[in-house]
Coordinates of C-alpha atoms in Angstrom, one line a residue:
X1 CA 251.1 147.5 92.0
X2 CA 250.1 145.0 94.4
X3 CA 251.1 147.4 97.4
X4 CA 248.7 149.2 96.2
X5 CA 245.7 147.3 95.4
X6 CA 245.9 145.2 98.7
X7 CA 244.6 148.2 100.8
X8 CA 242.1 149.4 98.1
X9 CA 241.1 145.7 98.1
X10 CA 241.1 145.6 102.5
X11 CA 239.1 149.3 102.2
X12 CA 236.6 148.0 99.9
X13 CA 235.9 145.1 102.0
X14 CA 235.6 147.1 105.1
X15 CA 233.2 149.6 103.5
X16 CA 231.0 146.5 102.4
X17 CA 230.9 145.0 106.3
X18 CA 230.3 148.5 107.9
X19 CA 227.9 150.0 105.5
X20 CA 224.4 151.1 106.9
X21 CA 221.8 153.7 106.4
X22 CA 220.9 155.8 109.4
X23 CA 218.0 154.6 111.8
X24 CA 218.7 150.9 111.0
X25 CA 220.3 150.0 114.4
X26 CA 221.2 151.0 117.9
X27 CA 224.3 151.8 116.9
X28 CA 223.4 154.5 114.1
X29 CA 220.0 155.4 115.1
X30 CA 218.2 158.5 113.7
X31 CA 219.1 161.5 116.6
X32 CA 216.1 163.4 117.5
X33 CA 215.8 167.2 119.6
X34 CA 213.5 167.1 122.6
X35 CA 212.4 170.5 121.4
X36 CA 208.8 170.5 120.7
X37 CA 209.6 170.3 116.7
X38 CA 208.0 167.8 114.5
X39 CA 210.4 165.8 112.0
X40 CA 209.9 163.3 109.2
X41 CA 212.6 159.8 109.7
X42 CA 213.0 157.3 106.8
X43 CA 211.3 154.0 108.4
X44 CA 214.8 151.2 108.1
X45 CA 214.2 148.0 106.1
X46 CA 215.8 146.0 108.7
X47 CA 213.7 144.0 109.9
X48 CA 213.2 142.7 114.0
X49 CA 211.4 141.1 116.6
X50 CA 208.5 143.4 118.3
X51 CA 209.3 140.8 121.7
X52 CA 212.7 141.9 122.2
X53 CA 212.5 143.9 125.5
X54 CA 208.9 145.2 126.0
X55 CA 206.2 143.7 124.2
X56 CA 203.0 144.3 122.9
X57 CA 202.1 140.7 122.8
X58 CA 201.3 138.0 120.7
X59 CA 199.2 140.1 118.2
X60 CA 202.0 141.5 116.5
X61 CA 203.9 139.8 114.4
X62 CA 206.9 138.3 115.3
X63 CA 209.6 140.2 113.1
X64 CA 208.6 143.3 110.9
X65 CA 210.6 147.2 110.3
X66 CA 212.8 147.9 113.0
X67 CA 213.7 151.8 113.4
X68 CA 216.1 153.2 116.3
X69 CA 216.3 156.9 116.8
X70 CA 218.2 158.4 119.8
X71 CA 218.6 161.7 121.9
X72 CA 221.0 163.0 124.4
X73 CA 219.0 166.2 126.7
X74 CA 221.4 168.8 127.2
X75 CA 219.6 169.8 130.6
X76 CA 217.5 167.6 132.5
X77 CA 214.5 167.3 131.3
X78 CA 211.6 166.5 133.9
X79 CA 208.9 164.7 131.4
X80 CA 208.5 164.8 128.1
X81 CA 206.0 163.3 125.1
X82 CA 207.0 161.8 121.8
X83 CA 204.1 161.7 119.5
X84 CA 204.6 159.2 116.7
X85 CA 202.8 158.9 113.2
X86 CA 203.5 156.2 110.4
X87 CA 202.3 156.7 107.4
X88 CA 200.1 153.7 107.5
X89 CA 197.6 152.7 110.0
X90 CA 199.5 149.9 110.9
X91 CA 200.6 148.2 114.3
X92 CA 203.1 149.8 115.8
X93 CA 205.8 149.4 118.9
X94 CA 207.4 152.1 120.3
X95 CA 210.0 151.8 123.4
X96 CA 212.0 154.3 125.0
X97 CA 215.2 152.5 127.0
X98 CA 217.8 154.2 129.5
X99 CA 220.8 151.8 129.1
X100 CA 222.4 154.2 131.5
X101 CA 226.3 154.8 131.2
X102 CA 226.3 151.8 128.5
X103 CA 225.8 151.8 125.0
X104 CA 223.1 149.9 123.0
X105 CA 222.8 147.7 126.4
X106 CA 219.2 146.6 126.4
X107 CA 216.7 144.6 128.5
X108 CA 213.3 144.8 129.8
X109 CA 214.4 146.9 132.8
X110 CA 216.0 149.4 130.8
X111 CA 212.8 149.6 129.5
X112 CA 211.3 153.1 130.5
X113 CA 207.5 153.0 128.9
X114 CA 206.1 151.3 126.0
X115 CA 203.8 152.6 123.2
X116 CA 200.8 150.2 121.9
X117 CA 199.2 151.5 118.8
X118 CA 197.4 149.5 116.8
X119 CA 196.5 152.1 114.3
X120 CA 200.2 153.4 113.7
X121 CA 199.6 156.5 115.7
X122 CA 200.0 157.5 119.6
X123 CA 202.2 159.1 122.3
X124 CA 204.7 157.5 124.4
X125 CA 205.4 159.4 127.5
X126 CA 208.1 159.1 130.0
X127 CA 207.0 157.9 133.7
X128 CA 206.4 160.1 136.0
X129 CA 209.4 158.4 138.4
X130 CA 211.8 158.8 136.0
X131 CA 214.1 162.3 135.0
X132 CA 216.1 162.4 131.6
X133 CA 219.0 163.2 133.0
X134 CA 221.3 165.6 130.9
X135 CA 224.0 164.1 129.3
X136 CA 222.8 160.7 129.1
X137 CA 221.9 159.2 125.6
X138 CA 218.3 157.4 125.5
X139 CA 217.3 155.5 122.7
X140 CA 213.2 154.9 121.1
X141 CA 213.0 151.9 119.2
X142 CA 209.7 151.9 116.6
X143 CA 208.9 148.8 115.3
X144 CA 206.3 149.4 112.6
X145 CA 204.1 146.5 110.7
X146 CA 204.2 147.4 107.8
X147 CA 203.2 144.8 104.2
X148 CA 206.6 146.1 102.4
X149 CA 209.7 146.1 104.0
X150 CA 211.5 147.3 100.6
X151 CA 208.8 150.3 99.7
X152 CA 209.7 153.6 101.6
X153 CA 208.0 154.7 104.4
X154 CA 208.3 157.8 107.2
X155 CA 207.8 158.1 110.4
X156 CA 206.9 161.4 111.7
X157 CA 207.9 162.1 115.2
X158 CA 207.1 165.2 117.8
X159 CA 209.1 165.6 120.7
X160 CA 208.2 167.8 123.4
X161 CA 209.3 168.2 126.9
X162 CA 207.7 169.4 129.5
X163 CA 207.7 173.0 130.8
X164 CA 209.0 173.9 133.8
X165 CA 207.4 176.9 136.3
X166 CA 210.4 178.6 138.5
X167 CA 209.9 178.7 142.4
X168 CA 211.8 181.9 144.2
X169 CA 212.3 180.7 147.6
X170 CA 212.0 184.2 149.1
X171 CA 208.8 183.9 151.6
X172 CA 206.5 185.9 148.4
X173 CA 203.2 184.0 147.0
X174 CA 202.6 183.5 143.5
X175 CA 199.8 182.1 141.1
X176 CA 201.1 179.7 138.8
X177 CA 198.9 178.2 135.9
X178 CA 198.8 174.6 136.0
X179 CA 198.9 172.6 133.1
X180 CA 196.2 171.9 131.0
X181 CA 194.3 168.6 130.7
X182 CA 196.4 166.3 128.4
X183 CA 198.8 168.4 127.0
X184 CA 202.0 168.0 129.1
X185 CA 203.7 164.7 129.8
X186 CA 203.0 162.1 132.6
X187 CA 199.4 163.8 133.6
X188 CA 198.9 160.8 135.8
X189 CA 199.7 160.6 139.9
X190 CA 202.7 158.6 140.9
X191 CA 202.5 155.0 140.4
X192 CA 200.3 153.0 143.3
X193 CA 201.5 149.7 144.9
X194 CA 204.7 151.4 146.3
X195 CA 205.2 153.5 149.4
X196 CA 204.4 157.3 150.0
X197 CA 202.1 157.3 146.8
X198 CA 198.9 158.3 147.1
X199 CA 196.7 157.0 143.9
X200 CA 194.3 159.2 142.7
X201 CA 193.0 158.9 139.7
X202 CA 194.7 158.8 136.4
X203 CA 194.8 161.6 133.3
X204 CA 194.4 164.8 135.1
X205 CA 196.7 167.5 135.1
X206 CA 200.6 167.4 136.2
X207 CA 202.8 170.5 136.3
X208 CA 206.4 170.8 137.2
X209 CA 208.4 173.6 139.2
X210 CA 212.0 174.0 140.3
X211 CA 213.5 175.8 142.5
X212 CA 217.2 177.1 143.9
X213 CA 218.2 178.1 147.3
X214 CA 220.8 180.5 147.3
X215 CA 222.1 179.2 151.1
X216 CA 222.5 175.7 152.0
X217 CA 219.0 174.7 154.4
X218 CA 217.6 172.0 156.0
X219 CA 214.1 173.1 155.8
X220 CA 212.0 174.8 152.8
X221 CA 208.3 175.5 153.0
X222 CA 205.9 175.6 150.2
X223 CA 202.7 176.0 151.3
X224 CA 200.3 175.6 148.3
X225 CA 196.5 175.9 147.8
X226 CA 194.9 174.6 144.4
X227 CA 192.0 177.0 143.3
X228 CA 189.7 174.1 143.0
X229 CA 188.3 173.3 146.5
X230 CA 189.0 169.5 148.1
X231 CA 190.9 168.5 145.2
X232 CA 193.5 165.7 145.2
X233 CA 196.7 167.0 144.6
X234 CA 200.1 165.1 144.9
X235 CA 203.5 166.4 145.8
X236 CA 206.8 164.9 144.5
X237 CA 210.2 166.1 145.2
X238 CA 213.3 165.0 142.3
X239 CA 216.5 165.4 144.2
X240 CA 219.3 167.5 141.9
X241 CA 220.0 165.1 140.0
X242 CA 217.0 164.6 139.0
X243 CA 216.2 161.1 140.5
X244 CA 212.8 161.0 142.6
X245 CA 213.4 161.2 146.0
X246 CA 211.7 158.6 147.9
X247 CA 209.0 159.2 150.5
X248 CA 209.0 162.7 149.6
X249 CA 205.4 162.3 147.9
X250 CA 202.8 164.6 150.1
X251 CA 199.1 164.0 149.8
X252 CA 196.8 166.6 150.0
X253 CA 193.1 165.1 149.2
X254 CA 191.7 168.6 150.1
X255 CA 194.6 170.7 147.7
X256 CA 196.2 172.6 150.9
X257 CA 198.7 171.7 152.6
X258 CA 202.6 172.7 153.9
X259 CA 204.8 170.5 151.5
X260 CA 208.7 170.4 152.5
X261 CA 211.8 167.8 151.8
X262 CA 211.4 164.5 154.1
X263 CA 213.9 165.1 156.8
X264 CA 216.8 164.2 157.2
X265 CA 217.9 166.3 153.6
X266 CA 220.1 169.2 153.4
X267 CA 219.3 171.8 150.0
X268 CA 222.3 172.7 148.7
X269 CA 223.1 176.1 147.8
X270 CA 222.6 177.0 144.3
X271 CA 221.2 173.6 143.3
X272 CA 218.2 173.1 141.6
X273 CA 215.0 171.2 142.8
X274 CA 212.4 170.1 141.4
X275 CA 208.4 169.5 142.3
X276 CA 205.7 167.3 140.2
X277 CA 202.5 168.5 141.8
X278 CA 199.7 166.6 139.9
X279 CA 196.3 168.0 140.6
X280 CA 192.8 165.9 139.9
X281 CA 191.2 168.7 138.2
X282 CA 189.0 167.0 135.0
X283 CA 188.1 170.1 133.3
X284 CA 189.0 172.6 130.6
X285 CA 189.0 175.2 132.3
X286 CA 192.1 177.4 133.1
X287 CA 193.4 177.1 136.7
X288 CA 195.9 177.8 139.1
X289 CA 198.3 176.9 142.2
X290 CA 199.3 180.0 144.2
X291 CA 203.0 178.8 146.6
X292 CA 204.2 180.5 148.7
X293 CA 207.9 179.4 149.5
X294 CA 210.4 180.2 152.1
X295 CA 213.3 179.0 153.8
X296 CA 212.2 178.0 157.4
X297 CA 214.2 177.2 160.5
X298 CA 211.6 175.1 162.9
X299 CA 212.4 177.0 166.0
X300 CA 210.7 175.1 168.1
X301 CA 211.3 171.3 167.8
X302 CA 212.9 170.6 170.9
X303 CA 211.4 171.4 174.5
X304 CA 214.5 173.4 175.4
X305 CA 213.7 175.7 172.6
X306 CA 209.7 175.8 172.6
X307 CA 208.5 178.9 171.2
X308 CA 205.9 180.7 173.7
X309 CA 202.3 181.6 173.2
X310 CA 199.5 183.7 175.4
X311 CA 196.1 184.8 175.1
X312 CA 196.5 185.6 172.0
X313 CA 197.8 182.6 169.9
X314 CA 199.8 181.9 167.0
X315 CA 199.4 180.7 163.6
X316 CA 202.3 177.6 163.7
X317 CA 203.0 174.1 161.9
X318 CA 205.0 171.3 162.6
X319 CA 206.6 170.8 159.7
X320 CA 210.8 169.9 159.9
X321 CA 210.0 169.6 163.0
X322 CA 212.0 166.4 164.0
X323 CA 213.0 166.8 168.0
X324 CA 216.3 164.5 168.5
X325 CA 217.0 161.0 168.8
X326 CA 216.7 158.0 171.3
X327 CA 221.2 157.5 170.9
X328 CA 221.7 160.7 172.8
X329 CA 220.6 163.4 175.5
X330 CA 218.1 165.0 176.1
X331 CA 216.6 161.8 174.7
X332 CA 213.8 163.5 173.0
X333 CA 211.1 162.8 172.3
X334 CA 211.3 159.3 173.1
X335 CA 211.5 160.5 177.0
X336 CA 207.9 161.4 175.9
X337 CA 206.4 158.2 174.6
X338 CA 208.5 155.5 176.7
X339 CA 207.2 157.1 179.9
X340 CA 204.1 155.4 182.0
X341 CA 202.5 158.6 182.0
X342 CA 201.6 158.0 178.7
X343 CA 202.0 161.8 178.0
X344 CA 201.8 161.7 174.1
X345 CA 199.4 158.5 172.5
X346 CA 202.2 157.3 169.8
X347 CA 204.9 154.4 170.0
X348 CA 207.1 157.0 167.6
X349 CA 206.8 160.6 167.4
X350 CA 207.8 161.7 164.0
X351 CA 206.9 165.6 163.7
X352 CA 207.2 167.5 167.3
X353 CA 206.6 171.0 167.5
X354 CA 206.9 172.3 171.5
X355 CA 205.6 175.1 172.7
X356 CA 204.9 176.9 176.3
X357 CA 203.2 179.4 178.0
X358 CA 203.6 180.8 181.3
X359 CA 200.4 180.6 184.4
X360 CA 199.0 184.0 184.7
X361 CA 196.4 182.9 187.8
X362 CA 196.5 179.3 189.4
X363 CA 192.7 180.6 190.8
X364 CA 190.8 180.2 187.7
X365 CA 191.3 177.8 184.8
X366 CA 194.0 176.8 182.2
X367 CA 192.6 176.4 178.4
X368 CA 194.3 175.5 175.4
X369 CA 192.8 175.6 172.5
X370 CA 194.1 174.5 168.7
X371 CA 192.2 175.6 165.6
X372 CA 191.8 175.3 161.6
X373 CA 193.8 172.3 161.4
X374 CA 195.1 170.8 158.3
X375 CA 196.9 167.4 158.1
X376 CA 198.6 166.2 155.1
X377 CA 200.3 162.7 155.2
X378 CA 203.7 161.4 153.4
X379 CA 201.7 158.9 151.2
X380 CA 198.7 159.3 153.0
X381 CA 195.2 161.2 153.4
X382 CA 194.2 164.5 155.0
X383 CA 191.7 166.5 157.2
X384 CA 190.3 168.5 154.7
X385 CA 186.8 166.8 153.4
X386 CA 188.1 164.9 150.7
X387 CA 190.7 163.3 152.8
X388 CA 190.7 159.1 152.4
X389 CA 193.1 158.4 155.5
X390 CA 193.8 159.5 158.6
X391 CA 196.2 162.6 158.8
X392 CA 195.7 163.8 162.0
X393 CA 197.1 166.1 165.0
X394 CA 198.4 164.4 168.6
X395 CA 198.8 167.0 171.5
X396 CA 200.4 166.8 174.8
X397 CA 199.8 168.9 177.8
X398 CA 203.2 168.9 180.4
X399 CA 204.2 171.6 182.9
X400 CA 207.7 171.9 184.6
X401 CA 208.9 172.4 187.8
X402 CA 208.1 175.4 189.7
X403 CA 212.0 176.4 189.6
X404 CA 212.7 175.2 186.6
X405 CA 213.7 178.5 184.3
X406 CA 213.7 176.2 181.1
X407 CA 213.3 173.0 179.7
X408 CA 216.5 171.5 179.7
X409 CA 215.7 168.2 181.4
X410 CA 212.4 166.7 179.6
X411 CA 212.2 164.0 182.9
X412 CA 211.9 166.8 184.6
X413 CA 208.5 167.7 183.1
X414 CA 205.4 165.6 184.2
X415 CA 201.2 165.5 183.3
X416 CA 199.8 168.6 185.4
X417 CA 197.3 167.8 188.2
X418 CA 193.5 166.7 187.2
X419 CA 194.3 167.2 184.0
X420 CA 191.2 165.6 181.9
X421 CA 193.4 163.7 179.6
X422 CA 196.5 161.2 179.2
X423 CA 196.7 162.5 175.4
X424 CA 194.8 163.8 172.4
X425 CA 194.3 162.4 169.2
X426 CA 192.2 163.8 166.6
X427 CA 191.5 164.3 162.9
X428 CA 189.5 167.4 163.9
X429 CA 190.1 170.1 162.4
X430 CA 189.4 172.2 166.2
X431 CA 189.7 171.3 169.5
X432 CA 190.4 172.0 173.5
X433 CA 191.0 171.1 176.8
X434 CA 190.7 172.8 180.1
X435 CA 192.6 172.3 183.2
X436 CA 190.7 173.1 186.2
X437 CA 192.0 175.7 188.9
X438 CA 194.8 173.8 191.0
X439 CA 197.2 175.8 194.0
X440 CA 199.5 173.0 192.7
X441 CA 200.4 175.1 189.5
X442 CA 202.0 178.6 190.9
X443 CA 201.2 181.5 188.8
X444 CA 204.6 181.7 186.9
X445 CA 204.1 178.2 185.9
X446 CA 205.6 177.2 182.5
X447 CA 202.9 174.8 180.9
X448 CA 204.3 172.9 177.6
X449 CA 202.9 171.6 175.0
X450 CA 203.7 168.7 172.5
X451 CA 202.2 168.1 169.0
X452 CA 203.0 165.8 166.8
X453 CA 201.2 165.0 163.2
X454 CA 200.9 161.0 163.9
X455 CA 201.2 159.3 160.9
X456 CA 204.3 161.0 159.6
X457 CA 201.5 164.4 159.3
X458 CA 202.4 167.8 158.6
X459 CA 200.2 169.9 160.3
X460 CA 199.6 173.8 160.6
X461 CA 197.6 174.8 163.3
X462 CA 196.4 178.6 165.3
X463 CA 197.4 177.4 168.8
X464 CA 196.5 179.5 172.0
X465 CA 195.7 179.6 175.5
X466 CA 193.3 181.2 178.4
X467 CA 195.3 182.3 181.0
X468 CA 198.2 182.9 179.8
X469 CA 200.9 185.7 180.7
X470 CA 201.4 187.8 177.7
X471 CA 204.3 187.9 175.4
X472 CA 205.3 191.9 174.1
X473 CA 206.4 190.4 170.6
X474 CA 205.8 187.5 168.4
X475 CA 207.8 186.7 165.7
X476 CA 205.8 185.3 162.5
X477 CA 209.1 185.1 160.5
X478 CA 212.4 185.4 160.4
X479 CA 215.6 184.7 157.7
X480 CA 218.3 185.7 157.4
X481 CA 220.6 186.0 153.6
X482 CA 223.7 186.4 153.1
X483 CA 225.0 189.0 150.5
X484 CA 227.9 189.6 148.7
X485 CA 229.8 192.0 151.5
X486 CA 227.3 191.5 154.3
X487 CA 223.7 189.6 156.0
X488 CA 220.1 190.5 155.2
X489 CA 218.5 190.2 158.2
X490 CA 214.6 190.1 157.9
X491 CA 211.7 189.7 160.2
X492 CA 208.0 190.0 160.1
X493 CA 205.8 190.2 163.9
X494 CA 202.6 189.5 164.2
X495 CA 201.7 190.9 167.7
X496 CA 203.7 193.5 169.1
X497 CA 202.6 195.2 172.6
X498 CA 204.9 197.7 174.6
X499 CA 207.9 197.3 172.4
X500 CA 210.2 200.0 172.3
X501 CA 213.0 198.2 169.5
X502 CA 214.9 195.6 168.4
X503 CA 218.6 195.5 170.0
X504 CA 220.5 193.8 166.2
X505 CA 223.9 192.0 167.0
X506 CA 226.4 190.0 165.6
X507 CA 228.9 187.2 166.8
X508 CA 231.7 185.5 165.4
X509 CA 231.3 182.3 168.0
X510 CA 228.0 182.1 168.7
X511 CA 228.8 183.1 172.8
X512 CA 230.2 186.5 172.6
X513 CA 227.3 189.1 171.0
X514 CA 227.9 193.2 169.7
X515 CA 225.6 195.7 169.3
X516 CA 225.5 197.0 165.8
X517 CA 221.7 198.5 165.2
X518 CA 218.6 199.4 166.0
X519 CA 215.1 199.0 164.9
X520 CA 212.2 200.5 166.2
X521 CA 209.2 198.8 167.2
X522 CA 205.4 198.7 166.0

C-alpha cells in the first residue's frame, strides 16, 4: 500500500505547486490571433507591480490585476493594433514586449510600446520601426486597477494587423488606396531624433506594400506620386526579414519622388520587401498613391559608360547611380572632386549619373540645358514647394580629348575652354549654361556631363543640349527576365530616327556575340 500512496501523495503535491488558471503569468498567458477578431479574456487575480518594465508613473498604484496574453504571427506581420476594453473605467497598463528568442525574459528594452489609459480603454500599437516577425512569440501584459481583485472581471481585446498592398515589379503603374485616417496601425512618420527620418507631423495616414523580385537586382525603382499636391510623404524600406533597414527612409515634402534601396543592397530573388510610405494627408477623404515599379540597371554611372544625349534630350535620374570607389581605378568619381579644377562643387559625390554628347559645330555655341527637376533627400527635404531642406542637383560640364574614342581615363577629361562656370549647384527646379563658340573644341568633340544629387539626392531630371550631333535611337527602357526555358528581352524607345532594326544576340562569355533575331524599327 505504501508503494502506492507515495506517488499519489508526490502527484498531489505537484498538482498543488503547479496549479494556475490561464492568463495569470508569462508562463501561461491567455494566446490571442492577430486576425482582426474581437475576444472576451477572464482578467487573473494575481496581483503585480504596474512599474515593472514600462510605466505609467506614479499615478497608478503600485500593485493591482496582472493579466499576460501572448501571440505567435505565423507571417510577418508589418504593424498591427490591439484595442483593449475592461469592463470598468479604470486605470489601465498595457505593454507589448519582444523577449526575442527567450522566454518570459523581460526588461524595459524589450519593451516595444506602452498603453496609458486612464479610463480602462485604448489602443496600443506597434512602432513603426519594429516588424512582428513570424515565428517569434510576443507577449501583452494588462495591468488593470481594478477595487476587487477576487470579483470576476473581462477584458475584451481586438487585434488587427495591418493590411498589406502588393507591388509587381514589372515597369506597370498602379493606383493604390492609401489608408484611411486612423484606422491602420502606426499612422505616425518614423521616429525623429535619429538619422534619415524626416519628422512630419504625427496621426496621418500610413500604408504598407511589399514586393518580390523574381531575379536577384541591385536596383528597383518606384517612382510614386501622392494625389494630394506638396504633401509630405515618407518612404521606408523593411529588409526580408522584416527589420527596418537603416537610412533607407526617403523624404518627399512635395509627395513625388524616385524611391529605391540605399546602395550598396542586393534584392534577392523571390524575397519579399516591404515599404511604409506614410502620407500627411489630414482628411476623410478617399485617396491614392499611383507606383510605378521596375527593375533598373543605372546605365550610366560611370564616365566610361555615359549614356549620350542630342538636341533632343532625355527624360533621366540619378538614382543607383553610385560611380566606383577611391581603392581602385578608374578612381571615379573622386578623380572629379580631388582635382584643382574644381570640376564638380562637393568634397563627396554620392549619386553620379554621366552623360555625353558629341560637338555638331565648334562655330556657334554649346548649351545644356536641365529641366523639371525633382530632388528627394535620404532623411532630408526636397525641390518641390513644400520642401524644408535642401535637396538639390550638382552638374559638371568636361570634354575629352580630341582622339579620345571614349572615356576610359577620367584624368584624361578636363573643364572646356571659357566655360562660364567651375560648377553648378542649384535647388532649381531648371536651369543652363552656354559655352561660347571656341576652334579649341573640334566638331566631333565628346562633351560630358556629371550630375550628382548633393546631399545624398535622388534626382530625375529632362537633360539636353544645343548643338548636339544626333543620336538614331534612344532607349527609355530596357530589362531583361528570365523564363523558365528561355530570356524575355524587352525595350521601350523614345526617339527613333532612320532606324532600320534591332540586330538581337546572345553570348555565353560576355566577348563572343550570335545573331539570333530581328526587330524592326519605328
Amino acid at each position: 500500500m505504501r508503494n502506492l500512496i507515495l506517488p499519489l501523495v508526490v502527484f498531489l503535491l505537484c498538482s498543488s505547486v503547479r496549479g494556475f488558471s490561464q492568463g495569470s503569468s508569462c508562463a501561461a498567458p491567455h494566446i490571442i490571433a492577430v486576425d482582426g477578431s474581437c475576444n472576451n479574456y477572464p482578467m487573473s487575480t494575481v496581483t503585480g507591480s504596474q512599474s515593472t518594465g514600462a510605466s505609467c508613473g506614479a499615478t497608478y498604484p503600485a500593485t493591482k490585476r496582472i493579466t499576460w496574453f501572448s501571440f505567435t504571427p505565423a507571417s510577418n506581420i508589418m504593424a498591427a493594433s490591439f484595442l483593449i476594453q475592461l469592463d470598468s473605467a479604470t486605470q489601465m497598463q498595457a505593454t507589448i514586449y519582444d523577449p526575442g528568442n527567450t522566454l518570459c525574459s523581460f526588461s524595459v528594452n524589450t519593451a516595444l510600446a506602452t498603453l496609458c489609459a486612464a479610463g480602462g480603454s485604448g489602443t496600443l500599437m506597434t512602432p513603426a520601426s519594429t516588424v512582428l516577425v513570424s515565428g517569434r512569440t510576443y507577449y501583452i501584459r494588462v495591468y488593470a486597477n481594478t477595487i476587487s481583485t477576487t470579483s470576476p472581471h473581462i477584458i475584451n481585446i481586438c487585434a488587427t494587423p495591418v493590411t498589406k498592398q502588393t507591388i509587381p515589379v514589372n515597369g506597370s503603374c498602379n493606383n493604390y488606396p492609401i489608408a484611411p485616417l486612423g484606422t491602420g496601425a502606426n499612422f505616425s512618420p518614423l521616429p525623429t531624433g535619429t538619422t534619415n527620418r524626416c519628422g512630419y507631423a504625427n496621426n496621418r495616414r500610413v500604408t504598407w506594400f511589399q514586393f518580390t523580385p523574381s531575379i536577384t537586382i541591385t536596383c528597383a525603382t518606384f517612382n510614386i506620386q501622392a494625389d494630394v499636391p506638396n504633401v509630405n510623404t515618407e518612404i521606408a524600406f523593411y529588409n526580408s526579414s522584416g527589420a527596418y533597414q537603416s537610412g533607407s527612409t526617403l523624404c518627399l515634402p512635395d509627395g513625388n519622388g524616385i524611391w529605391a534601396p540605399a546602395l550598396p543592397f542586393t534584392l534577392t530573388a523571390n524575397q519579399t520587401y516591404y515599404l511604409r510610405i506614410y502620407t500627411d494627408i489630414n482628411d476623410n477623404a478617399a485617396h491614392n498613391l499611383n507606383i510605378c515599379a521596375s527593375t533598373y540597371v543605372q546605365p550610366n554611372d560611370l564616365c566610361s559608360t555615359a549614356t549620350q544625349i542630342d538636341n533632343n534630350g532625355i527624360q533621366a535620374n540619378n538614382v543607383c547611380a553610385t560611380g566606383s570607389g577611391a581603392s581602385s581605378p578608374p578612381y571615379e568619381p573622386s578623380w572629379i572632386t580631388m582635382n584643382s579644377q574644381s570640376l564638380l562643387c562637393a568634397p563627396v559625390l554620392q549619386n553620379t549619373a554621366w552623360y555625353y554628347f558629341v560637338v555638331n559645330n565648334n562655330t556657334i555655341s554649346t548649351t545644356v540645358s536641365v529641366s523639371s527637376v525633382n530632388c528627394d533627400n535620404y532623411g532630408g527635404g526636397g525641390t518641390g514647394s513644400g520642401g524644408s531642406g535642401a535637396a538639390g542637383i550638382q552638374l559638371g560640364l568636361l570634354q575629352g580629348p580630341s582622339n579620345m574614342a571614349s572615356c576610359v581615363n577620367t584624368n584624361a577629361l578636363f573643364r572646356p575652354p571659357n566655360t562660364p562656370i567651375t560648377c553648378f549647384q542649384t535647388t532649381a527646379t531648371s536651369f543652363g549654361f552656354t559655352v561660347p563658340p571656341n576652334a579649341s573644341i573640334p566638331n566631333g568633340t565628346k562633351m560630358y556631363i556629371a550630375v550628382d544629387g548633393y546631399s545624398g539626392a535622388n534626382c530625375s531630371y529632362i537633360i539636353s543640349t544645343g548643338n548636339a550631333i544626333p543620336i538614331p535611337v534612344k532607349l527609355k527602357y530596357f530589362t531583361v527576365w528570365k523564363q523558365a526555358q528561355s530570356n524575355q528581352v524587352r525595350w521601350i524607345t523614345s526617339w527613333e530616327t532612320g532606324n532600320k532594326n534591332f540586330e538581337i544576340e546572345r553570348s555565353y562569355d560576355g566577348t563572343n556575340f550570335t545573331y539570333i533575331g530581328r526587330v524592326d524599327g519605328a
